[in-house]
Structure formats: C-alpha cells, structure tokens
mmCIF file of C-alpha atoms and ligand atoms in Angstrom:
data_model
loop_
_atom_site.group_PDB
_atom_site.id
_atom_site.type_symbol
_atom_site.label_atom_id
_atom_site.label_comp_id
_atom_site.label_asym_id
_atom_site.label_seq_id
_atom_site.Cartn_x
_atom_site.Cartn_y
_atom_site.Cartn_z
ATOM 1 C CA UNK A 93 0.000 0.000 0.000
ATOM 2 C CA UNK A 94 1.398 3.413 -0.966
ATOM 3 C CA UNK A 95 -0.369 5.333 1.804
ATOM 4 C CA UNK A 96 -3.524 6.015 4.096
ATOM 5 C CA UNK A 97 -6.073 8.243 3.364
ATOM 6 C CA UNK A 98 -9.246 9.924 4.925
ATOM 7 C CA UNK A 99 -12.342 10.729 3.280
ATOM 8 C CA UNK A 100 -14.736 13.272 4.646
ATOM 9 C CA UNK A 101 -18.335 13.886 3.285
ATOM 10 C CA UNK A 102 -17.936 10.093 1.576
ATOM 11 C CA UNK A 103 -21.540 9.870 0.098
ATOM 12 C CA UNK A 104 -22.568 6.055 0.011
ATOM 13 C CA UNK A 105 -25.001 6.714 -2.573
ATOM 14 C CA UNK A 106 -22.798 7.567 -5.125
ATOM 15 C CA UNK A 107 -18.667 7.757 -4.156
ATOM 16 C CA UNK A 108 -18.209 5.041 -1.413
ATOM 17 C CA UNK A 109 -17.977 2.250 -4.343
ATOM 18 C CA UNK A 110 -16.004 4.537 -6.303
ATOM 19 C CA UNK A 111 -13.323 5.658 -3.956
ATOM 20 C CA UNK A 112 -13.243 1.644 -2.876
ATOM 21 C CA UNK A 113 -12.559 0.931 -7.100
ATOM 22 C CA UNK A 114 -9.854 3.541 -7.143
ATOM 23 C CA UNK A 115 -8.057 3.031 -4.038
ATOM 24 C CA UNK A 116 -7.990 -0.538 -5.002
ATOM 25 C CA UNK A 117 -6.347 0.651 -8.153
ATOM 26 C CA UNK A 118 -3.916 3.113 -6.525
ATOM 27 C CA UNK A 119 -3.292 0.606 -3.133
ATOM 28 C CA UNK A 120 -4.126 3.169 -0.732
ATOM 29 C CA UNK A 121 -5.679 2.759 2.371
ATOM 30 C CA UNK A 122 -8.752 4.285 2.983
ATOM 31 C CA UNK A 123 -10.352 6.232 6.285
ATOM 32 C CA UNK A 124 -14.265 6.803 4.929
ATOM 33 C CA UNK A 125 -16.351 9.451 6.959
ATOM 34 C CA UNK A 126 -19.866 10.698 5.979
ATOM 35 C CA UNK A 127 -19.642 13.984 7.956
ATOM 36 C CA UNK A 128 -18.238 16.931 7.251
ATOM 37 C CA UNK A 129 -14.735 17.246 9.026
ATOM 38 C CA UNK A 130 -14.314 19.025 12.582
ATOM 39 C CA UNK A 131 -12.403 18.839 15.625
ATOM 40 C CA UNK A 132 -14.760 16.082 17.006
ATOM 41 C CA UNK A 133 -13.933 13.779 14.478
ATOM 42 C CA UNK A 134 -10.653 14.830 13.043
ATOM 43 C CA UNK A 135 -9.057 11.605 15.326
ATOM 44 C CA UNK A 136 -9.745 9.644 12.034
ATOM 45 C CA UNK A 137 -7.074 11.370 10.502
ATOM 46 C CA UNK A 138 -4.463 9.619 12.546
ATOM 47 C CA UNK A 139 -2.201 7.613 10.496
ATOM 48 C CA UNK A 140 -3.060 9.396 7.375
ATOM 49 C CA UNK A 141 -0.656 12.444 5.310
ATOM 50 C CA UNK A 142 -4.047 12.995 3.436
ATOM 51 C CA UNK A 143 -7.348 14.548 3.810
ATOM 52 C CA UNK A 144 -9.942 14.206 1.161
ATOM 53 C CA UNK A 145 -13.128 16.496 1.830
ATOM 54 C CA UNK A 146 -15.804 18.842 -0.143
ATOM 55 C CA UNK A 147 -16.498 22.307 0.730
ATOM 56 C CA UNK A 148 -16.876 22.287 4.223
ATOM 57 C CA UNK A 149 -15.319 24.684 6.008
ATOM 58 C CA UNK A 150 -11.583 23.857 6.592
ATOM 59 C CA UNK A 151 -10.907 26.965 9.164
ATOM 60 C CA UNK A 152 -7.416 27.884 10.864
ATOM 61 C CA UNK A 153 -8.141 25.529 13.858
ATOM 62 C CA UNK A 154 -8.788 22.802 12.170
ATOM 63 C CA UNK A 155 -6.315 23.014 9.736
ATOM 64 C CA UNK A 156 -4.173 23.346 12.813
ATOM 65 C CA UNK A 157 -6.033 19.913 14.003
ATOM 66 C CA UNK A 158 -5.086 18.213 11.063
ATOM 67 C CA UNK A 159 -1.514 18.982 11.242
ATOM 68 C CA UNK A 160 -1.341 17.670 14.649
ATOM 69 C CA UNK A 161 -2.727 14.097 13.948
ATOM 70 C CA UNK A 162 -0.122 14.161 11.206
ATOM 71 C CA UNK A 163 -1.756 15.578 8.006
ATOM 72 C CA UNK A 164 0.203 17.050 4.993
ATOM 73 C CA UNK A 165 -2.264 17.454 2.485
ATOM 74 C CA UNK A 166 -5.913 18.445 1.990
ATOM 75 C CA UNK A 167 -7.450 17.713 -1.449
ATOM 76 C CA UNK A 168 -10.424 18.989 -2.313
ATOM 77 C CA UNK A 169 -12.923 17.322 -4.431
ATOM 78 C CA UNK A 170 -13.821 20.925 -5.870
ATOM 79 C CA UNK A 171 -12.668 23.440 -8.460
ATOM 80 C CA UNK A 172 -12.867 26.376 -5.719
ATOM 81 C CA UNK A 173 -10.752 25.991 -2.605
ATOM 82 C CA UNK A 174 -12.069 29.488 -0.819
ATOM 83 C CA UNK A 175 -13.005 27.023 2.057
ATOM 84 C CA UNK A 176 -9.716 25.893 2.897
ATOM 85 C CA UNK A 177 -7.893 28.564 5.082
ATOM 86 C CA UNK A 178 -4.833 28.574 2.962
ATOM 87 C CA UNK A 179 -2.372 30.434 5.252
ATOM 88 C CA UNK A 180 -3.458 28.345 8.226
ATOM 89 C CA UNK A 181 -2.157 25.605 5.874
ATOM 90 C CA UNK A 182 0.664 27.507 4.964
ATOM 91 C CA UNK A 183 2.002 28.173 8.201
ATOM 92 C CA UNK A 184 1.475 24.574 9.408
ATOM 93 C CA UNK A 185 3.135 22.915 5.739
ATOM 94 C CA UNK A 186 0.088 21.638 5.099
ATOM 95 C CA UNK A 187 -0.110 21.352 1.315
ATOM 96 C CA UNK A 188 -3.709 21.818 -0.596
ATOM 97 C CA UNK A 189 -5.171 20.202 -4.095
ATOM 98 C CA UNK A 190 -8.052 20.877 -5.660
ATOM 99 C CA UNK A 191 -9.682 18.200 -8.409
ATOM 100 C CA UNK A 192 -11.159 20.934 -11.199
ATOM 101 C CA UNK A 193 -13.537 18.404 -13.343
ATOM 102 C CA UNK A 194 -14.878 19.678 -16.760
ATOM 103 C CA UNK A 195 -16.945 22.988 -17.063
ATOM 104 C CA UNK A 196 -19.691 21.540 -18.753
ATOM 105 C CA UNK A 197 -22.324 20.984 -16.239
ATOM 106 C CA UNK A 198 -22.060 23.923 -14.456
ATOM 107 C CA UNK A 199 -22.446 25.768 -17.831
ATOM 108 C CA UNK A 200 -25.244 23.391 -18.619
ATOM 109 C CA UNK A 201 -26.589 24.353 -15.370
ATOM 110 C CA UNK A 202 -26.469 28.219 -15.738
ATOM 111 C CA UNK A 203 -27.772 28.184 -19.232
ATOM 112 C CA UNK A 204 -30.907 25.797 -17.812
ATOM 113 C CA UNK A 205 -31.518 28.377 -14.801
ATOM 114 C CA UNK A 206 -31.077 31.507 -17.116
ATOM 115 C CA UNK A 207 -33.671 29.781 -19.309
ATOM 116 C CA UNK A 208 -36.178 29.038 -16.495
ATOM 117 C CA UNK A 209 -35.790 32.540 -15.343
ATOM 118 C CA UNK A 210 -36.386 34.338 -18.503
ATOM 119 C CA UNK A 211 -39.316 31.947 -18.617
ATOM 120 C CA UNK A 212 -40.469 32.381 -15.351
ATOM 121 C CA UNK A 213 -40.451 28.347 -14.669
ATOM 122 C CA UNK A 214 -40.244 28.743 -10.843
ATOM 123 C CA UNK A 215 -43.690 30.163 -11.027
ATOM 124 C CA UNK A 216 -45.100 27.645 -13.583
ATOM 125 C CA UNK A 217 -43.516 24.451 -11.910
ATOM 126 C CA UNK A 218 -45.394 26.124 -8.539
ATOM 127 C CA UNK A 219 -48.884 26.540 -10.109
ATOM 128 C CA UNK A 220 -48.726 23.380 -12.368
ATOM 129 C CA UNK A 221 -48.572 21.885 -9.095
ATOM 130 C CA UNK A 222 -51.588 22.614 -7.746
ATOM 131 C CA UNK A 223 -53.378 22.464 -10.690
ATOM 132 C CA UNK A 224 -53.396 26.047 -11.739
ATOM 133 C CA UNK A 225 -53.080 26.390 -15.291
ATOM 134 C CA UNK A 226 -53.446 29.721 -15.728
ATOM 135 C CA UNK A 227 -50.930 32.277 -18.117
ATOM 136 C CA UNK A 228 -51.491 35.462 -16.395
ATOM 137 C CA UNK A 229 -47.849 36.961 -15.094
ATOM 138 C CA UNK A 230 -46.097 34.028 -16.850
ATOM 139 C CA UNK A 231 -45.730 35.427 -20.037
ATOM 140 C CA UNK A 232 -41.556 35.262 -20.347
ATOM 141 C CA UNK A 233 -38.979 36.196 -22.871
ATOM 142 C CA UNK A 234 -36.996 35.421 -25.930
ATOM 143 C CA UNK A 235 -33.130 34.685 -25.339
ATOM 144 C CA UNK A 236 -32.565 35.734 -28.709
ATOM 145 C CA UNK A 237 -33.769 39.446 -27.771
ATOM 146 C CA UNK A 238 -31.803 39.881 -24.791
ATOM 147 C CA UNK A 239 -28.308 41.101 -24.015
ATOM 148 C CA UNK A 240 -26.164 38.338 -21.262
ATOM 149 C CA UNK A 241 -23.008 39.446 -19.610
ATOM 150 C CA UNK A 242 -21.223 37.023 -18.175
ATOM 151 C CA UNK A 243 -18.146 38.086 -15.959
ATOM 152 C CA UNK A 244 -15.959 35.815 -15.296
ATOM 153 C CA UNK A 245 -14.994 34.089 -18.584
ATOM 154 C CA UNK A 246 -12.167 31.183 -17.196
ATOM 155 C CA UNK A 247 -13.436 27.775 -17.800
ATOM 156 C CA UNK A 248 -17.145 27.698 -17.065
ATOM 157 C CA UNK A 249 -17.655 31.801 -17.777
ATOM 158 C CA UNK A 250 -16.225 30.865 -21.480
ATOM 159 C CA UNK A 251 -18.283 27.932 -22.138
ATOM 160 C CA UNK A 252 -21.193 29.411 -21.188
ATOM 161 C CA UNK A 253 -20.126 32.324 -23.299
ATOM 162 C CA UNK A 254 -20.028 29.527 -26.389
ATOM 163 C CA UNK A 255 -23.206 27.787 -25.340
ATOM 164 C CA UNK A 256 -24.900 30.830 -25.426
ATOM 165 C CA UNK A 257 -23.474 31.529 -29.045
ATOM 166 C CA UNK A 258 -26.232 29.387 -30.235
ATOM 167 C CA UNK A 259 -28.920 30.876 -28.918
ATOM 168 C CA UNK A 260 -28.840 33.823 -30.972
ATOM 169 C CA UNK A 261 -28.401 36.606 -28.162
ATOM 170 C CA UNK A 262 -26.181 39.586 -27.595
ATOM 171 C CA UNK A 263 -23.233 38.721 -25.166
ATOM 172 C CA UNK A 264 -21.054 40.705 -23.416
ATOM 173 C CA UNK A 265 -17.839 39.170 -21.362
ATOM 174 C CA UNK A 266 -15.943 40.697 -18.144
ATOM 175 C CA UNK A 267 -12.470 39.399 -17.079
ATOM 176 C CA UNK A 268 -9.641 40.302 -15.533
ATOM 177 C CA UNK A 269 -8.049 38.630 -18.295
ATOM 178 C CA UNK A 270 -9.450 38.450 -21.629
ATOM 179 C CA UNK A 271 -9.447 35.270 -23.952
ATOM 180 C CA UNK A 272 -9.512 34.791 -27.923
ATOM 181 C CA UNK A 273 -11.372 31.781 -28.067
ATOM 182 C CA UNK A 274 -14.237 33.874 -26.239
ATOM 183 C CA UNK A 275 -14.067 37.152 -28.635
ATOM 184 C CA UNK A 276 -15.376 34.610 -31.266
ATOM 185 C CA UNK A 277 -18.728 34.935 -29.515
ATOM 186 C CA UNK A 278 -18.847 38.030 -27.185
ATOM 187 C CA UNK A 279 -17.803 41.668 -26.706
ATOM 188 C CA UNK A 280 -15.225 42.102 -23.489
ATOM 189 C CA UNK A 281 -16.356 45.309 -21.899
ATOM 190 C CA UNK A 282 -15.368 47.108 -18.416
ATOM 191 C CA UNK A 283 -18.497 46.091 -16.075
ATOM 192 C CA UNK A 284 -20.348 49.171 -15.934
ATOM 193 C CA UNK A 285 -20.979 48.565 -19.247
ATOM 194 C CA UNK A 286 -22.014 44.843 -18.474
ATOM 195 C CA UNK A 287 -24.663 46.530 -15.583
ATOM 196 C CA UNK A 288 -25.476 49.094 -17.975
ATOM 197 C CA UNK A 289 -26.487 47.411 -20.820
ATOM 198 C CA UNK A 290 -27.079 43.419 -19.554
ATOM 199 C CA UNK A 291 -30.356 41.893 -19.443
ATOM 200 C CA UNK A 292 -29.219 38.599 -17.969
ATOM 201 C CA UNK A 293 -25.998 38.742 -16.101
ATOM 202 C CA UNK A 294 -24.352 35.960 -14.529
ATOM 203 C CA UNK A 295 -21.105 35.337 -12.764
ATOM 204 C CA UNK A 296 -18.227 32.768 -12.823
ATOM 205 C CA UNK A 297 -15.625 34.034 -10.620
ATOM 206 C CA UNK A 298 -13.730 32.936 -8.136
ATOM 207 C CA UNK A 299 -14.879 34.908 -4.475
ATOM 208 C CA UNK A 300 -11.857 36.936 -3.761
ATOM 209 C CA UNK A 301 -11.610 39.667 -1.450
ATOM 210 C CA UNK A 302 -11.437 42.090 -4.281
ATOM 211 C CA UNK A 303 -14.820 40.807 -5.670
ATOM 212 C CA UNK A 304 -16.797 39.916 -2.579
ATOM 213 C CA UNK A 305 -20.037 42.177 -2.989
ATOM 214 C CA UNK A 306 -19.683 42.871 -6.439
ATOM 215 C CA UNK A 307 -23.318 43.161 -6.707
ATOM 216 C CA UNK A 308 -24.673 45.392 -4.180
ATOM 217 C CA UNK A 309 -26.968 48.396 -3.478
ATOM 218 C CA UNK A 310 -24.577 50.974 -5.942
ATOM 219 C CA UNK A 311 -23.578 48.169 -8.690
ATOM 220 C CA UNK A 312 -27.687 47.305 -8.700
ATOM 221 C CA UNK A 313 -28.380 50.867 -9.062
ATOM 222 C CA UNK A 314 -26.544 50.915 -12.387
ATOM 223 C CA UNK A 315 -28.362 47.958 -14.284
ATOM 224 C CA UNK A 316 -31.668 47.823 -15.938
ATOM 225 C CA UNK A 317 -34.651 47.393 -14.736
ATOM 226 C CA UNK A 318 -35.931 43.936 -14.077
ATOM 227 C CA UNK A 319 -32.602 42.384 -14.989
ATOM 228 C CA UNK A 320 -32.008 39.003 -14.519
ATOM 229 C CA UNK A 321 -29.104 37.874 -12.239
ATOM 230 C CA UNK A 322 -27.971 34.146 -12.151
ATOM 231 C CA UNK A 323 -25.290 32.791 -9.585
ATOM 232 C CA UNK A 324 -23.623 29.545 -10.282
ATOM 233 C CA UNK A 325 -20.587 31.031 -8.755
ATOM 234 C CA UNK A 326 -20.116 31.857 -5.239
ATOM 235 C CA UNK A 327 -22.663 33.504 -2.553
ATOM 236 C CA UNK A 328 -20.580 36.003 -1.292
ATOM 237 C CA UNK A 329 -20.512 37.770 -4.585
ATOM 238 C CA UNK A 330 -23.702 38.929 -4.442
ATOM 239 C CA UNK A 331 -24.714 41.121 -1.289
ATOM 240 C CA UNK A 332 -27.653 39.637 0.087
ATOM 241 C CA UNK A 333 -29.601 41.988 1.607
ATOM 242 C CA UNK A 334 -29.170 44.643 -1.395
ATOM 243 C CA UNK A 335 -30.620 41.902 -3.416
ATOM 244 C CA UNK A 336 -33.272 40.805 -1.610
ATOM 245 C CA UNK A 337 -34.311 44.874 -1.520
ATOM 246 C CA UNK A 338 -33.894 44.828 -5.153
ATOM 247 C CA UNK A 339 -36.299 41.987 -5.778
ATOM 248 C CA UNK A 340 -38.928 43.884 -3.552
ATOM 249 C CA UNK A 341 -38.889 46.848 -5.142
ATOM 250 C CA UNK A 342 -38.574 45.130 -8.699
ATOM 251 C CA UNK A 343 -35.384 46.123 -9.610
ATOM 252 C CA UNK A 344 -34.120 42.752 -9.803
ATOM 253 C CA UNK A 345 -36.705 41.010 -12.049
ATOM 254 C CA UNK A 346 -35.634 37.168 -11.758
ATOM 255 C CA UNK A 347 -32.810 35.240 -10.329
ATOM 256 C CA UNK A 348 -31.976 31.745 -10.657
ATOM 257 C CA UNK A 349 -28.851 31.568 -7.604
ATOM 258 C CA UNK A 350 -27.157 27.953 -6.927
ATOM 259 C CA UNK A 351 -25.193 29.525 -3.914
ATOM 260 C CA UNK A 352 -25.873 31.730 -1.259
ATOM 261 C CA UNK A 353 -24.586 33.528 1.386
ATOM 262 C CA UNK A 354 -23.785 31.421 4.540
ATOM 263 C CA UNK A 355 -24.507 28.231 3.329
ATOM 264 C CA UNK A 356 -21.854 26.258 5.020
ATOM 265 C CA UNK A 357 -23.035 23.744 7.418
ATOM 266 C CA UNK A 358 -26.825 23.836 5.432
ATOM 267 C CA UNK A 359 -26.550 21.881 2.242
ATOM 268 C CA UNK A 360 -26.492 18.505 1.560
ATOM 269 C CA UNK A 361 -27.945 18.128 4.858
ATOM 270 C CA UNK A 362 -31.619 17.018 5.505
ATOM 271 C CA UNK A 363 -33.335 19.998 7.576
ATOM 272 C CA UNK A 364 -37.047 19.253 7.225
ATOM 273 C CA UNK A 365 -37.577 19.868 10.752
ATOM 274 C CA UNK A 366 -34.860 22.176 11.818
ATOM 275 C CA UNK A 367 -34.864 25.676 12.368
ATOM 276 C CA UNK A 368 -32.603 27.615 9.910
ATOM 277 C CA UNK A 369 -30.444 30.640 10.755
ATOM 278 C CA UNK A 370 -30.564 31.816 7.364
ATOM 279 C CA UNK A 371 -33.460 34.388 7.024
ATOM 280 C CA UNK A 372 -31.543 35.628 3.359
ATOM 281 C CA UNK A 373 -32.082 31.907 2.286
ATOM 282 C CA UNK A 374 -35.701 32.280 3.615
ATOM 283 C CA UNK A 375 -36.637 35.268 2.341
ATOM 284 C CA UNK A 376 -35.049 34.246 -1.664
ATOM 285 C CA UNK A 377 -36.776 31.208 -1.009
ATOM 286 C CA UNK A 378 -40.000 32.833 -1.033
ATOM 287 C CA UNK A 379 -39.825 34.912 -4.266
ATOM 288 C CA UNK A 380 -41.838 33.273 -7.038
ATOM 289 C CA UNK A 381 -39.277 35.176 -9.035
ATOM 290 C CA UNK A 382 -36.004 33.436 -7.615
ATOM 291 C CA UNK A 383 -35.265 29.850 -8.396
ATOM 292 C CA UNK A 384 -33.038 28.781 -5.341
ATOM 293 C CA UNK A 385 -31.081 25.496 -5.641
ATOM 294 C CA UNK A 386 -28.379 24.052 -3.319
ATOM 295 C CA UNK A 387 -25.056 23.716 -4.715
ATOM 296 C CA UNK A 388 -26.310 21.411 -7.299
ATOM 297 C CA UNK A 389 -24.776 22.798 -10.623
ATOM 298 C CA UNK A 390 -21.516 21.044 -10.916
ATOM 299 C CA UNK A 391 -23.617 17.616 -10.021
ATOM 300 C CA UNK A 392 -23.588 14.831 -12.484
ATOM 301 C CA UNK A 393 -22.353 11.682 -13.318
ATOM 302 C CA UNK A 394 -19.166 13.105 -14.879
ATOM 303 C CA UNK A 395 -18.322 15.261 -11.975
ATOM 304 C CA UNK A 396 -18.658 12.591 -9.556
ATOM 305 C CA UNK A 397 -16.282 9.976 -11.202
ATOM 306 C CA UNK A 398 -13.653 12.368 -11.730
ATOM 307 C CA UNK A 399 -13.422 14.162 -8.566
ATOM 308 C CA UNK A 400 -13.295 10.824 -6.566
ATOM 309 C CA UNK A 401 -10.388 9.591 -9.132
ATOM 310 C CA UNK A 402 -8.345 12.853 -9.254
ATOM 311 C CA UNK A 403 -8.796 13.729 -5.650
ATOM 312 C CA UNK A 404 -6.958 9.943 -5.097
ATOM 313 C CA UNK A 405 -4.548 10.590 -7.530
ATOM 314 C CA UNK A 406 -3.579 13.497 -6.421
ATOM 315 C CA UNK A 407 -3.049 12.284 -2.974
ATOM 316 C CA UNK A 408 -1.353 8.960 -4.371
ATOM 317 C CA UNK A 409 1.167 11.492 -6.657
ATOM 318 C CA UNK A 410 1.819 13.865 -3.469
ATOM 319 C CA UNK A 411 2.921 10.388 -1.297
ATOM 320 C CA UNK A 412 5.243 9.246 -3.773
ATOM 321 C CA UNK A 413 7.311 12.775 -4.169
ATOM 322 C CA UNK A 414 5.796 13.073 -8.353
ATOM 323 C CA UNK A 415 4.507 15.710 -10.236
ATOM 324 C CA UNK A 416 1.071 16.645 -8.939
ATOM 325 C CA UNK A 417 -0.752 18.923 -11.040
ATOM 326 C CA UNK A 418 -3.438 19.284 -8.904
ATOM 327 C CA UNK A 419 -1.352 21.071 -6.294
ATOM 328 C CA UNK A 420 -2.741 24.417 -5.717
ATOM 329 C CA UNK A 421 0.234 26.722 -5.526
HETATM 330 P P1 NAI B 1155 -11.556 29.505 -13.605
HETATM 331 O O1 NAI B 1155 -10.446 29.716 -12.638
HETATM 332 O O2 NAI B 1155 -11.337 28.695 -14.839
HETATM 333 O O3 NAI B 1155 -12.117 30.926 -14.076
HETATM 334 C C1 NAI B 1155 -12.324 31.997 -13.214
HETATM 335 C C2 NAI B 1155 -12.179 33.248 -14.044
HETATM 336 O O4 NAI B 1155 -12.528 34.357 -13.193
HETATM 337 C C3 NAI B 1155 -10.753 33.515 -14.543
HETATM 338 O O5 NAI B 1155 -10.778 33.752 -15.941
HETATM 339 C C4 NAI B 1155 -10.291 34.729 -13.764
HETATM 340 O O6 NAI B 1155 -9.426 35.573 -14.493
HETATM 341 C C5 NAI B 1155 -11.622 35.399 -13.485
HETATM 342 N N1 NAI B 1155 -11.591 36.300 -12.348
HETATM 343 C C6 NAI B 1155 -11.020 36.137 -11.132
HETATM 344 N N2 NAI B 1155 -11.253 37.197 -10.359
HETATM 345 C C7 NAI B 1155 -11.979 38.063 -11.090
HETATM 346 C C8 NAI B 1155 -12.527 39.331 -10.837
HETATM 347 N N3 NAI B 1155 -12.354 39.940 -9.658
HETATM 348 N N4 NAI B 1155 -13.212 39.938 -11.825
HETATM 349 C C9 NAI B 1155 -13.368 39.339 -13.032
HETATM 350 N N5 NAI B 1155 -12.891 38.118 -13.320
HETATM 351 C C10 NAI B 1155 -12.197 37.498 -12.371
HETATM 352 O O7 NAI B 1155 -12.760 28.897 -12.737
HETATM 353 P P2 NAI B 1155 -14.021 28.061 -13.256
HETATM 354 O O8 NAI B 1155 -13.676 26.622 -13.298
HETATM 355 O O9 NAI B 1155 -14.563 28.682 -14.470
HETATM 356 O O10 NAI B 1155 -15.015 28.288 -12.025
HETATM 357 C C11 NAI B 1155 -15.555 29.559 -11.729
HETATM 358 C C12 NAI B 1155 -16.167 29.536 -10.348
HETATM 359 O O11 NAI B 1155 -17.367 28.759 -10.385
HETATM 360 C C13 NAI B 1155 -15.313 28.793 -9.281
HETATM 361 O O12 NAI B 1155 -14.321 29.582 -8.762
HETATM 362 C C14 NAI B 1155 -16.339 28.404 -8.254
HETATM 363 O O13 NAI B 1155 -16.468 29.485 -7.337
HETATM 364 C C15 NAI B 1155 -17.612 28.278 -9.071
HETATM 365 N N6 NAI B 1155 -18.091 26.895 -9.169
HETATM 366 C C16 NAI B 1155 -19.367 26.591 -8.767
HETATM 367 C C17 NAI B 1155 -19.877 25.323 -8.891
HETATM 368 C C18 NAI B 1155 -21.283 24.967 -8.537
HETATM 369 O O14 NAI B 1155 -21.601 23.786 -8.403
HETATM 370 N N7 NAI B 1155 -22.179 25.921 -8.391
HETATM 371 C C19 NAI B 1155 -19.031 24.239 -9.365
HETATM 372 C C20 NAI B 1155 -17.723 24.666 -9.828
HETATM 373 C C21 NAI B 1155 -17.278 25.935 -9.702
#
C-alpha cells in the first residue's frame, strides 16, 4: 500500500464504491467518513498524510487539528478551494489540491436556470402543481432578444459564453483577463458597461476579497430594470440583503442563484424539521421570481467519477514525491 487516506463527506449513494474501485487501483488505504470534518472527528485522521473532503469549512483551527494528527495534504474534491484557510495551511506545511472536473455541467446548469428565469419556470412548476393552469404573469422572454453578460470568462464563464453563441443573443464578457477563443462569440467590456447594458448577467468568478459584494446596493443601481441575475458562482458575490431589496422593489426582475450567502453547514444536509439561521435563504426562497437550488450545478455523473479519481490521484502522486498537477500553488 502506498499510503492512508481519509475521506470526509464520503456519500454512500454515489462515491463510497467509487473511492473503494480507485483506491484498489492506486493501493491506498482508505479512512471513509460521511460527515463533514471538525475537531470532534478529526481523530480519524491519525495515520493518514491525506485529507480528502468537499467544501466544508476547513478553518485555521482545524487546519491546525489536522496537522497535529499528522496531516500534509488536503485535497479537495472541488474546483474552488475558498473554504480551505490557505495560510493556516501555509504556516502549518500543510499542502492543498483541488480536483477541477470539466466545465460543462455547471455551464449546462447556468444556461438551464437563465432559461427558467427568462421563462419564469419557478412560477409555472409552482402553479402546475396545484393544478393552476393559468398564463397570467407568466408570459416570459426570448433569449434571442436579450443582451447576457457574463463576468468571469475562465473555464465555465467561457463555455457558457459559447453555449450561449447558439442561442442567438447579444453577449457581453468581463475578465480580468481576456481570452480569444471567447471574442469569437462576445464583446469584453469594463463592467459598468455589463450593468449598464445586460439583461441577464451571470457570474463565474472565483470569491476573492477584491470581488466579494460585487453586486450590491450601488452596482444594482446601475443595471436595468428587471434584470435578470444568475449565480452559479459563489454567494458572497452577491450582497444579500441589497438583493433581496432589489427583488422587492422590482429592480431585480428574476434570479436563478445555486449559492448563497452562509450556506456552510446547510446543504447537503436534511433539515425538514430544523430551524434555519438563514433568514436571506428564507426570504429568496420565497420569491416566485427566484429559483433557489443548493449547490447542485456542478452535479452529475461526470463530476462525480472524476473528482473521486483525481482527488486519489492526487493524494497517491503527493505520497510518492511526483509531479502533482493538482497542487494548488
Ligand atoms: P476559472 O479559474 O477557470 O475561471 C475563473 C475566471 O474568473 C478567470 O478567468 C479569472 O481571471 C476570473 N476572475 C477572477 N477574479 C476576477 C474578478 N475579480 N473579476 C473578473 N474576473 C475574475 O474557474 P471556473 O472553473 O470557471 O469556475 C468559476 C467559479 O465557479 C469557481 O471559482 C467556483 O467558485 C464556481 N463553481 C461553482 C460550482 C457549482 O456547483 N455551483 C461548481 C464549480 C465551480
């Protein structure tokens, strides 16, 4: 066996055989936890160099934990790593991986909830539902008429960018870097242009400290009226209690948002009967106008396989000393 490693957030239904296949295939040992990690259970780390978790958050004291039973690398089976305090890691050695898996269904995903936005399919999936067929206040709009800017153009931001290339609309791209293969299908701009002239706008960053808020009460104040805002990227991007006043008073006219503010600790968890600290997530929740989902857009077959495989890998290439290109430097 080349090495020990523990899994955290190991979902039966769909990694434990997988992680068993490849482990078998890589010899390594394997630790399996369902929970999330935390100091009451970070004793199964003993014995292991390797952590393998989701995004949970990996704070300074438990990073700190981790080190102590031993650990020398966290993997990730994510593309973003914002959960993992990296300096805590840093200052204890601790190395960090991430396992980035294609951009497909995550642009799938956007283009799906930009679609049932412009088309108001929150509403209609509610009132189909209870048997209300009605068509007043569902009357939606053409993609082909509309104007999308998408900031963020890196690996999801550009393939939505050429997804949306067949759908006949105007589209304008943000980045801090710009990229050719994008300029075949959309016009980089500086953003006030994108909340000037968008009527969809959705975002595929990274949350960094520079971007954190981007859309707030001023940024909200410069885009059109009823625009459309979808979210596949990261809560903290979007300032929730600007938006939630925007959607009140109609600014905002639709949102489809995968992630949310303070969600750690709340998805993929069953809470049917728990009382949530979240009143944002309550109050989006109750918009017939915002499509809420948890986390769900990089979830498919595809992404499951090759997370559990590279996450291994990486951890198999870090314990043997060889190239790991997973390695987040
Ligand atoms: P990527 O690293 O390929 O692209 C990110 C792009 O954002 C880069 O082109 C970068 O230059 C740009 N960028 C960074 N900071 C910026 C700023 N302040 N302003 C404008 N552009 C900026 O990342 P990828 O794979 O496209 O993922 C994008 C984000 O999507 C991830 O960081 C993650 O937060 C989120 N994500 C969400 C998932 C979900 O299930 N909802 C799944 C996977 C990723």
């Amino acid at each position: 066996m080349s090495g020990q490693v523990t899994v955290y957030n190991c979902r039966p239904f769909d990694e434990k055989a997988l992680f068993e296949k490849y482990a078998a295939e890589m010899e390594l040992e394997l630790v399996l936890c369902g929970d999330a990690p935390d100091l009451a259970n970070v004793s199964l780390c003993s014995g292991s160099r390797c952590v393998d978790v989701i995004t949970s958050r990996i704070d300074a004291g438990l990073v700190r934990a981790f080190h102590e039973q031993g650990v020398e690398y966290i993997t990730t089976r994510t593309i973003g790593y914002d959960h993992i305090d990296l300096e805590a890691a840093r200052a204890c050695g601790i190395r960090v991986g991430n396992a980035p898996y294609g951009p497909c269904g995550v642009a799938d995903y956007t283009v799906m909830l930009i679609l049932m936005s412009i088309r108001r399919m929150g509403a209609i999936l509610n009132r189909t539902a209870l048997q209300d067929y009605t068509l007043a206040g569902l009357n939606g709009r053409e993609l082909k008429d509309l104007t999308v800017g998408v900031i963020g153009t890196g690996r999801i931001g550009a393939t939505v960018v050429r997804d949306l290339s067949g759908f006949g609309c105007r589209v304008l791209a943000y980045d801090l870097y710009e990229k050719e293969e994008v300029k075949q299908y959309a016009d980089y701009v500086a953003l006030p242009e994108i909340w000037k002239e968008a009527d969809v706008i959705t975002l595929h960053t990274p949350l960094t400290k520079e971007n954190h808020h981007m859309i707030n009460a001023e940024t909200i104040r410069q885009m059109k009226d009823g625009v459309v805002i979808v979210n596949t990227a990261r809560g903290a991007l979007i300032d929730s209690d600007a938006f939630i006043e925007a959607i009140e008073n109609g600014k905002i006219g639709a949102a489809g948002l995968d992630v949310v503010e303070n969600e750690f600790g709340l998805y993929y968890y069953d809470h049917k009967a728990d009382i949530l600290k979240n009143r944002e997530l309550a109050l989006l929740r109750s918009f017939p106008n915002v499509i809420v989902s948890h986390h769900m857009a990089f979830y498919t077959r595809n992404y499951v396989e090759t997370v559990v495989r590279d996450s291994l890998e990486s951890c198999r290439r870090y314990m043997e000393g060889s190239d790991n290109p997973w390695e987040v430097k």
